[in-house]
């Protein structure tokens, strides 16, 4: 009987320690999940900022192209009068060349930002996948924790029942009930086996 009580106490202590470990792991998982969520929000904000920059650059490009077309039209319309002013014409062409170069530079920046957005979207997708994995792990641990708590509750109830039977056995020690005690011990062993398998 004392050996059975000691086994039950050891089992309860082991379950309590495992429960504390699970709670610690759950808290750690929650903190990691919150950190992933914060990173996700930060990356999402970066994407939004980049999209605004791209929109602004696109608008600048359109305005610049409009100005460039207008400048070329003026050049064609004034071609005859500008022949006499060759120096002014060369200066004007230089301005157009500068505008073209500026436009190509903006195109390059636009392409670079588009590449960065593609990379950020991929990173966000990876973060979302990691977040889902951690959520699945958290659900699995929560299910395991509930199973352990139920097992611990059953073990405590069994311990209380055994203690009550022990009190009755002490009171009735003048009339030993060996058959009843053996059956009780057998039931305890069966329940311990079930709890261990869970």
PDB file of C-alpha atoms in Angstrom:
ATOM      1  CA  UNK A   1       0.000   0.000   0.000  1.00  0.00           C
ATOM      2  CA  UNK A   2       2.812   2.437   0.885  1.00  0.00           C
ATOM      3  CA  UNK A   3       4.529   1.649  -2.387  1.00  0.00           C
ATOM      4  CA  UNK A   4       1.306   2.430  -4.236  1.00  0.00           C
ATOM      5  CA  UNK A   5       0.940   5.740  -2.399  1.00  0.00           C
ATOM      6  CA  UNK A   6       4.543   6.623  -3.203  1.00  0.00           C
ATOM      7  CA  UNK A   7       3.998   5.794  -6.878  1.00  0.00           C
ATOM      8  CA  UNK A   8       0.908   7.984  -6.934  1.00  0.00           C
ATOM      9  CA  UNK A   9       2.742  10.870  -5.263  1.00  0.00           C
ATOM     10  CA  UNK A  10       5.646  10.538  -7.692  1.00  0.00           C
ATOM     11  CA  UNK A  11       3.229  10.428 -10.626  1.00  0.00           C
ATOM     12  CA  UNK A  12       1.413  13.550  -9.371  1.00  0.00           C
ATOM     13  CA  UNK A  13       4.712  15.393  -8.877  1.00  0.00           C
ATOM     14  CA  UNK A  14       5.828  14.388 -12.367  1.00  0.00           C
ATOM     15  CA  UNK A  15       2.550  15.553 -13.891  1.00  0.00           C
ATOM     16  CA  UNK A  16       2.751  18.878 -12.042  1.00  0.00           C
ATOM     17  CA  UNK A  17       6.315  19.447 -13.236  1.00  0.00           C
ATOM     18  CA  UNK A  18       5.321  18.604 -16.813  1.00  0.00           C
ATOM     19  CA  UNK A  19       2.357  20.981 -16.509  1.00  0.00           C
ATOM     20  CA  UNK A  20       4.673  23.810 -15.409  1.00  0.00           C
ATOM     21  CA  UNK A  21       7.018  23.047 -18.316  1.00  0.00           C
ATOM     22  CA  UNK A  22       4.102  23.168 -20.739  1.00  0.00           C
ATOM     23  CA  UNK A  23       2.942  26.511 -19.334  1.00  0.00           C
ATOM     24  CA  UNK A  24       6.464  27.902 -19.732  1.00  0.00           C
ATOM     25  CA  UNK A  25       6.621  26.656 -23.337  1.00  0.00           C
ATOM     26  CA  UNK A  26       3.198  28.142 -24.053  1.00  0.00           C
ATOM     27  CA  UNK A  27       4.277  31.539 -22.726  1.00  0.00           C
ATOM     28  CA  UNK A  28       7.432  31.386 -24.832  1.00  0.00           C
ATOM     29  CA  UNK A  29       5.412  30.424 -27.907  1.00  0.00           C
ATOM     30  CA  UNK A  30       3.004  33.295 -27.292  1.00  0.00           C
ATOM     31  CA  UNK A  31       5.916  35.762 -27.027  1.00  0.00           C
ATOM     32  CA  UNK A  32       7.429  34.441 -30.249  1.00  0.00           C
ATOM     33  CA  UNK A  33       4.039  34.656 -31.963  1.00  0.00           C
ATOM     34  CA  UNK A  34       3.684  38.286 -30.857  1.00  0.00           C
ATOM     35  CA  UNK A  35       7.191  39.026 -32.146  1.00  0.00           C
ATOM     36  CA  UNK A  36       6.338  37.471 -35.512  1.00  0.00           C
ATOM     37  CA  UNK A  37       3.145  39.512 -35.622  1.00  0.00           C
ATOM     38  CA  UNK A  38       5.111  42.718 -34.891  1.00  0.00           C
ATOM     39  CA  UNK A  39       7.568  41.871 -37.690  1.00  0.00           C
ATOM     40  CA  UNK A  40       4.666  41.167 -40.017  1.00  0.00           C
ATOM     41  CA  UNK A  41       3.088  44.559 -39.258  1.00  0.00           C
ATOM     42  CA  UNK A  42       6.455  46.282 -39.759  1.00  0.00           C
ATOM     43  CA  UNK A  43       7.047  44.597 -43.113  1.00  0.00           C
ATOM     44  CA  UNK A  44       3.503  45.405 -44.194  1.00  0.00           C
ATOM     45  CA  UNK A  45       4.116  49.079 -43.365  1.00  0.00           C
ATOM     46  CA  UNK A  46       7.327  48.998 -45.400  1.00  0.00           C
ATOM     47  CA  UNK A  47       5.424  47.614 -48.377  1.00  0.00           C
ATOM     48  CA  UNK A  48       2.816  50.358 -48.068  1.00  0.00           C
ATOM     49  CA  UNK A  49       5.531  53.019 -47.849  1.00  0.00           C
ATOM     50  CA  UNK A  50       7.287  51.556 -50.890  1.00  0.00           C
ATOM     51  CA  UNK A  51       4.029  51.526 -52.838  1.00  0.00           C
ATOM     52  CA  UNK A  52       3.506  55.197 -52.021  1.00  0.00           C
ATOM     53  CA  UNK A  53       7.033  55.979 -53.229  1.00  0.00           C
ATOM     54  CA  UNK A  54       6.412  54.029 -56.437  1.00  0.00           C
ATOM     55  CA  UNK A  55       3.167  55.896 -57.012  1.00  0.00           C
ATOM     56  CA  UNK A  56       4.901  59.214 -56.468  1.00  0.00           C
ATOM     57  CA  UNK A  57       7.723  58.247 -58.836  1.00  0.00           C
ATOM     58  CA  UNK A  58       5.190  57.076 -61.406  1.00  0.00           C
ATOM     59  CA  UNK A  59       3.401  60.409 -61.224  1.00  0.00           C
ATOM     60  CA  UNK A  60       6.727  62.229 -61.542  1.00  0.00           C
ATOM     61  CA  UNK A  61       7.566  60.084 -64.557  1.00  0.00           C
ATOM     62  CA  UNK A  62       4.256  60.915 -66.254  1.00  0.00           C
ATOM     63  CA  UNK A  63       4.719  64.616 -65.569  1.00  0.00           C
ATOM     64  CA  UNK A  64       8.275  64.445 -66.862  1.00  0.00           C
ATOM     65  CA  UNK A  65       7.223  62.594 -70.005  1.00  0.00           C
ATOM     66  CA  UNK A  66       4.514  65.197 -70.596  1.00  0.00           C
ATOM     67  CA  UNK A  67       7.047  67.959 -70.250  1.00  0.00           C
ATOM     68  CA  UNK A  68       9.429  66.117 -72.554  1.00  0.00           C
ATOM     69  CA  UNK A  69       6.761  65.686 -75.250  1.00  0.00           C
ATOM     70  CA  UNK A  70       5.807  69.332 -74.921  1.00  0.00           C
ATOM     71  CA  UNK A  71       9.426  70.389 -75.225  1.00  0.00           C
ATOM     72  CA  UNK A  72       9.925  68.309 -78.364  1.00  0.00           C
ATOM     73  CA  UNK A  73       6.781  69.769 -79.918  1.00  0.00           C
ATOM     74  CA  UNK A  74       8.081  73.264 -79.235  1.00  0.00           C
ATOM     75  CA  UNK A  75      11.402  72.251 -80.763  1.00  0.00           C
ATOM     76  CA  UNK A  76       9.701  71.088 -83.987  1.00  0.00           C
ATOM     77  CA  UNK A  77       7.510  74.212 -84.187  1.00  0.00           C
ATOM     78  CA  UNK A  78      10.451  76.551 -83.758  1.00  0.00           C
ATOM     79  CA  UNK A  79      12.995  74.583 -85.779  1.00  0.00           C
ATOM     80  CA  UNK A  80      13.347  77.204 -88.539  1.00  0.00           C
ATOM     81  CA  UNK A  81      13.757  80.113 -86.167  1.00  0.00           C
ATOM     82  CA  UNK A  82      16.177  78.202 -83.958  1.00  0.00           C
ATOM     83  CA  UNK A  83      18.589  77.525 -86.830  1.00  0.00           C
ATOM     84  CA  UNK A  84      19.863  81.048 -86.458  1.00  0.00           C
ATOM     85  CA  UNK A  85      20.344  80.511 -82.840  1.00  0.00           C
ATOM     86  CA  UNK A  86      22.366  77.321 -82.947  1.00  0.00           C
ATOM     87  CA  UNK A  87      23.898  77.899 -79.552  1.00  0.00           C
ATOM     88  CA  UNK A  88      20.517  78.213 -77.933  1.00  0.00           C
ATOM     89  CA  UNK A  89      19.397  75.077 -79.746  1.00  0.00           C
ATOM     90  CA  UNK A  90      22.393  73.114 -78.433  1.00  0.00           C
ATOM     91  CA  UNK A  91      21.624  74.323 -74.947  1.00  0.00           C
ATOM     92  CA  UNK A  92      18.016  73.242 -75.310  1.00  0.00           C
ATOM     93  CA  UNK A  93      19.090  69.797 -76.579  1.00  0.00           C
ATOM     94  CA  UNK A  94      21.354  69.478 -73.582  1.00  0.00           C
ATOM     95  CA  UNK A  95      18.381  70.139 -71.351  1.00  0.00           C
ATOM     96  CA  UNK A  96      16.396  67.464 -73.172  1.00  0.00           C
ATOM     97  CA  UNK A  97      19.265  64.991 -72.808  1.00  0.00           C
ATOM     98  CA  UNK A  98      19.391  65.780 -69.094  1.00  0.00           C
ATOM     99  CA  UNK A  99      15.645  65.217 -68.839  1.00  0.00           C
ATOM    100  CA  UNK A 100      15.999  61.857 -70.639  1.00  0.00           C
ATOM    101  CA  UNK A 101      18.781  60.829 -68.294  1.00  0.00           C
ATOM    102  CA  UNK A 102      16.672  61.864 -65.308  1.00  0.00           C
ATOM    103  CA  UNK A 103      13.784  59.797 -66.691  1.00  0.00           C
ATOM    104  CA  UNK A 104      16.000  56.723 -67.120  1.00  0.00           C
ATOM    105  CA  UNK A 105      17.275  57.179 -63.570  1.00  0.00           C
ATOM    106  CA  UNK A 106      13.699  57.242 -62.281  1.00  0.00           C
ATOM    107  CA  UNK A 107      12.915  54.124 -64.330  1.00  0.00           C
ATOM    108  CA  UNK A 108      15.863  52.348 -62.727  1.00  0.00           C
ATOM    109  CA  UNK A 109      14.731  53.420 -59.257  1.00  0.00           C
ATOM    110  CA  UNK A 110      11.207  52.278 -60.040  1.00  0.00           C
ATOM    111  CA  UNK A 111      12.451  48.843 -61.112  1.00  0.00           C
ATOM    112  CA  UNK A 112      14.591  48.584 -57.980  1.00  0.00           C
ATOM    113  CA  UNK A 113      11.607  49.407 -55.773  1.00  0.00           C
ATOM    114  CA  UNK A 114       9.449  46.882 -57.604  1.00  0.00           C
ATOM    115  CA  UNK A 115      12.080  44.212 -56.965  1.00  0.00           C
ATOM    116  CA  UNK A 116      12.183  45.200 -53.302  1.00  0.00           C
ATOM    117  CA  UNK A 117       8.379  44.942 -53.066  1.00  0.00           C
ATOM    118  CA  UNK A 118       8.510  41.447 -54.564  1.00  0.00           C
ATOM    119  CA  UNK A 119      11.107  40.454 -51.971  1.00  0.00           C
ATOM    120  CA  UNK A 120       9.076  41.989 -49.136  1.00  0.00           C
ATOM    121  CA  UNK A 121       5.923  40.188 -50.268  1.00  0.00           C
ATOM    122  CA  UNK A 122       7.821  36.893 -50.221  1.00  0.00           C
ATOM    123  CA  UNK A 123       9.147  37.662 -46.744  1.00  0.00           C
ATOM    124  CA  UNK A 124       5.628  38.512 -45.528  1.00  0.00           C
ATOM    125  CA  UNK A 125       4.346  35.211 -46.915  1.00  0.00           C
ATOM    126  CA  UNK A 126       7.114  33.372 -45.067  1.00  0.00           C
ATOM    127  CA  UNK A 127       6.201  35.201 -41.849  1.00  0.00           C
ATOM    128  CA  UNK A 128       2.551  34.266 -42.300  1.00  0.00           C
ATOM    129  CA  UNK A 129       3.510  30.613 -42.833  1.00  0.00           C
ATOM    130  CA  UNK A 130       5.672  30.661 -39.677  1.00  0.00           C
ATOM    131  CA  UNK A 131       2.847  32.298 -37.742  1.00  0.00           C
ATOM    132  CA  UNK A 132       0.451  29.536 -38.832  1.00  0.00           C
ATOM    133  CA  UNK A 133       2.965  26.848 -37.810  1.00  0.00           C
ATOM    134  CA  UNK A 134       3.390  28.377 -34.350  1.00  0.00           C
ATOM    135  CA  UNK A 135      -0.403  28.629 -34.006  1.00  0.00           C
ATOM    136  CA  UNK A 136      -0.753  24.922 -34.843  1.00  0.00           C
ATOM    137  CA  UNK A 137       1.943  24.045 -32.279  1.00  0.00           C
ATOM    138  CA  UNK A 138       0.228  26.201 -29.665  1.00  0.00           C
ATOM    139  CA  UNK A 139      -3.102  24.428 -30.302  1.00  0.00           C
ATOM    140  CA  UNK A 140      -1.402  21.027 -30.018  1.00  0.00           C
ATOM    141  CA  UNK A 141       0.271  21.989 -26.734  1.00  0.00           C
ATOM    142  CA  UNK A 142      -3.014  23.349 -25.368  1.00  0.00           C
ATOM    143  CA  UNK A 143      -4.712  20.046 -26.189  1.00  0.00           C
ATOM    144  CA  UNK A 144      -1.884  18.119 -24.508  1.00  0.00           C
ATOM    145  CA  UNK A 145      -2.088  20.406 -21.457  1.00  0.00           C
ATOM    146  CA  UNK A 146      -5.817  19.747 -21.085  1.00  0.00           C
ATOM    147  CA  UNK A 147      -5.224  15.989 -21.330  1.00  0.00           C
ATOM    148  CA  UNK A 148      -2.552  16.179 -18.639  1.00  0.00           C
ATOM    149  CA  UNK A 149      -4.782  18.276 -16.383  1.00  0.00           C
ATOM    150  CA  UNK A 150      -7.587  15.734 -16.782  1.00  0.00           C
ATOM    151  CA  UNK A 151      -5.185  12.903 -16.003  1.00  0.00           C
ATOM    152  CA  UNK A 152      -3.933  14.779 -12.933  1.00  0.00           C
ATOM    153  CA  UNK A 153      -7.511  15.377 -11.768  1.00  0.00           C
ATOM    154  CA  UNK A 154      -8.306  11.665 -12.156  1.00  0.00           C
ATOM    155  CA  UNK A 155      -5.147  10.726 -10.258  1.00  0.00           C
ATOM    156  CA  UNK A 156      -6.075  13.083  -7.403  1.00  0.00           C
ATOM    157  CA  UNK A 157      -9.595  11.646  -7.259  1.00  0.00           C
ATOM    158  CA  UNK A 158      -8.175   8.124  -7.193  1.00  0.00           C
ATOM    159  CA  UNK A 159      -5.754   9.120  -4.439  1.00  0.00           C
ATOM    160  CA  UNK A 160      -8.602  10.542  -2.365  1.00  0.00           C
ATOM    161  CA  UNK A 161     -10.607   7.353  -2.887  1.00  0.00           C
ATOM    162  CA  UNK A 162      -7.657   5.209  -1.839  1.00  0.00           C
ATOM    163  CA  UNK A 163      -7.124   7.372   1.238  1.00  0.00           C
ATOM    164  CA  UNK A 164     -10.778   6.954   2.186  1.00  0.00           C
ATOM    165  CA  UNK A 165     -10.487   3.199   1.790  1.00  0.00           C
ATOM    166  CA  UNK A 166      -7.332   3.257   3.895  1.00  0.00           C
ATOM    167  CA  UNK A 167      -9.194   5.041   6.684  1.00  0.00           C
ATOM    168  CA  UNK A 168     -11.958   2.444   6.511  1.00  0.00           C
ATOM    169  CA  UNK A 169      -9.384  -0.341   6.613  1.00  0.00           C
ATOM    170  CA  UNK A 170      -7.747   1.169   9.691  1.00  0.00           C
ATOM    171  CA  UNK A 171     -11.121   1.467  11.412  1.00  0.00           C
ATOM    172  CA  UNK A 172     -12.024  -2.115  10.569  1.00  0.00           C
ATOM    173  CA  UNK A 173      -8.613  -3.593  11.322  1.00  0.00           C
ATOM    174  CA  UNK A 174     -10.262  -6.027  13.770  1.00  0.00           C
ATOM    175  CA  UNK A 175     -11.993  -7.588  10.731  1.00  0.00           C
ATOM    176  CA  UNK A 176      -9.461  -7.566   7.866  1.00  0.00           C
ATOM    177  CA  UNK A 177     -10.972  -7.501   4.391  1.00  0.00           C
ATOM    178  CA  UNK A 178      -8.097  -8.830   2.348  1.00  0.00           C
ATOM    179  CA  UNK A 179     -10.173  -9.510  -0.742  1.00  0.00           C
ATOM    180  CA  UNK A 180     -11.477  -5.946  -0.849  1.00  0.00           C
ATOM    181  CA  UNK A 181      -7.957  -4.511  -0.387  1.00  0.00           C
ATOM    182  CA  UNK A 182      -6.553  -6.664  -3.209  1.00  0.00           C
ATOM    183  CA  UNK A 183      -9.347  -5.548  -5.534  1.00  0.00           C
ATOM    184  CA  UNK A 184      -8.705  -1.900  -4.631  1.00  0.00           C
ATOM    185  CA  UNK A 185      -4.984  -2.229  -5.343  1.00  0.00           C
ATOM    186  CA  UNK A 186      -5.754  -3.916  -8.664  1.00  0.00           C
ATOM    187  CA  UNK A 187      -8.058  -1.043  -9.640  1.00  0.00           C
ATOM    188  CA  UNK A 188      -5.329   1.454  -8.726  1.00  0.00           C
ATOM    189  CA  UNK A 189      -2.801  -0.376 -10.893  1.00  0.00           C
ATOM    190  CA  UNK A 190      -5.235  -0.430 -13.826  1.00  0.00           C
ATOM    191  CA  UNK A 191      -5.940   3.302 -13.482  1.00  0.00           C
ATOM    192  CA  UNK A 192      -2.189   4.057 -13.236  1.00  0.00           C
ATOM    193  CA  UNK A 193      -1.656   2.088 -16.444  1.00  0.00           C
ATOM    194  CA  UNK A 194      -4.408   4.103 -18.204  1.00  0.00           C
ATOM    195  CA  UNK A 195      -2.978   7.444 -17.004  1.00  0.00           C
ATOM    196  CA  UNK A 196       0.537   6.409 -18.128  1.00  0.00           C
ATOM    197  CA  UNK A 197      -0.738   5.459 -21.611  1.00  0.00           C
ATOM    198  CA  UNK A 198      -2.492   8.847 -21.955  1.00  0.00           C
TER     199      UNK A 198
END
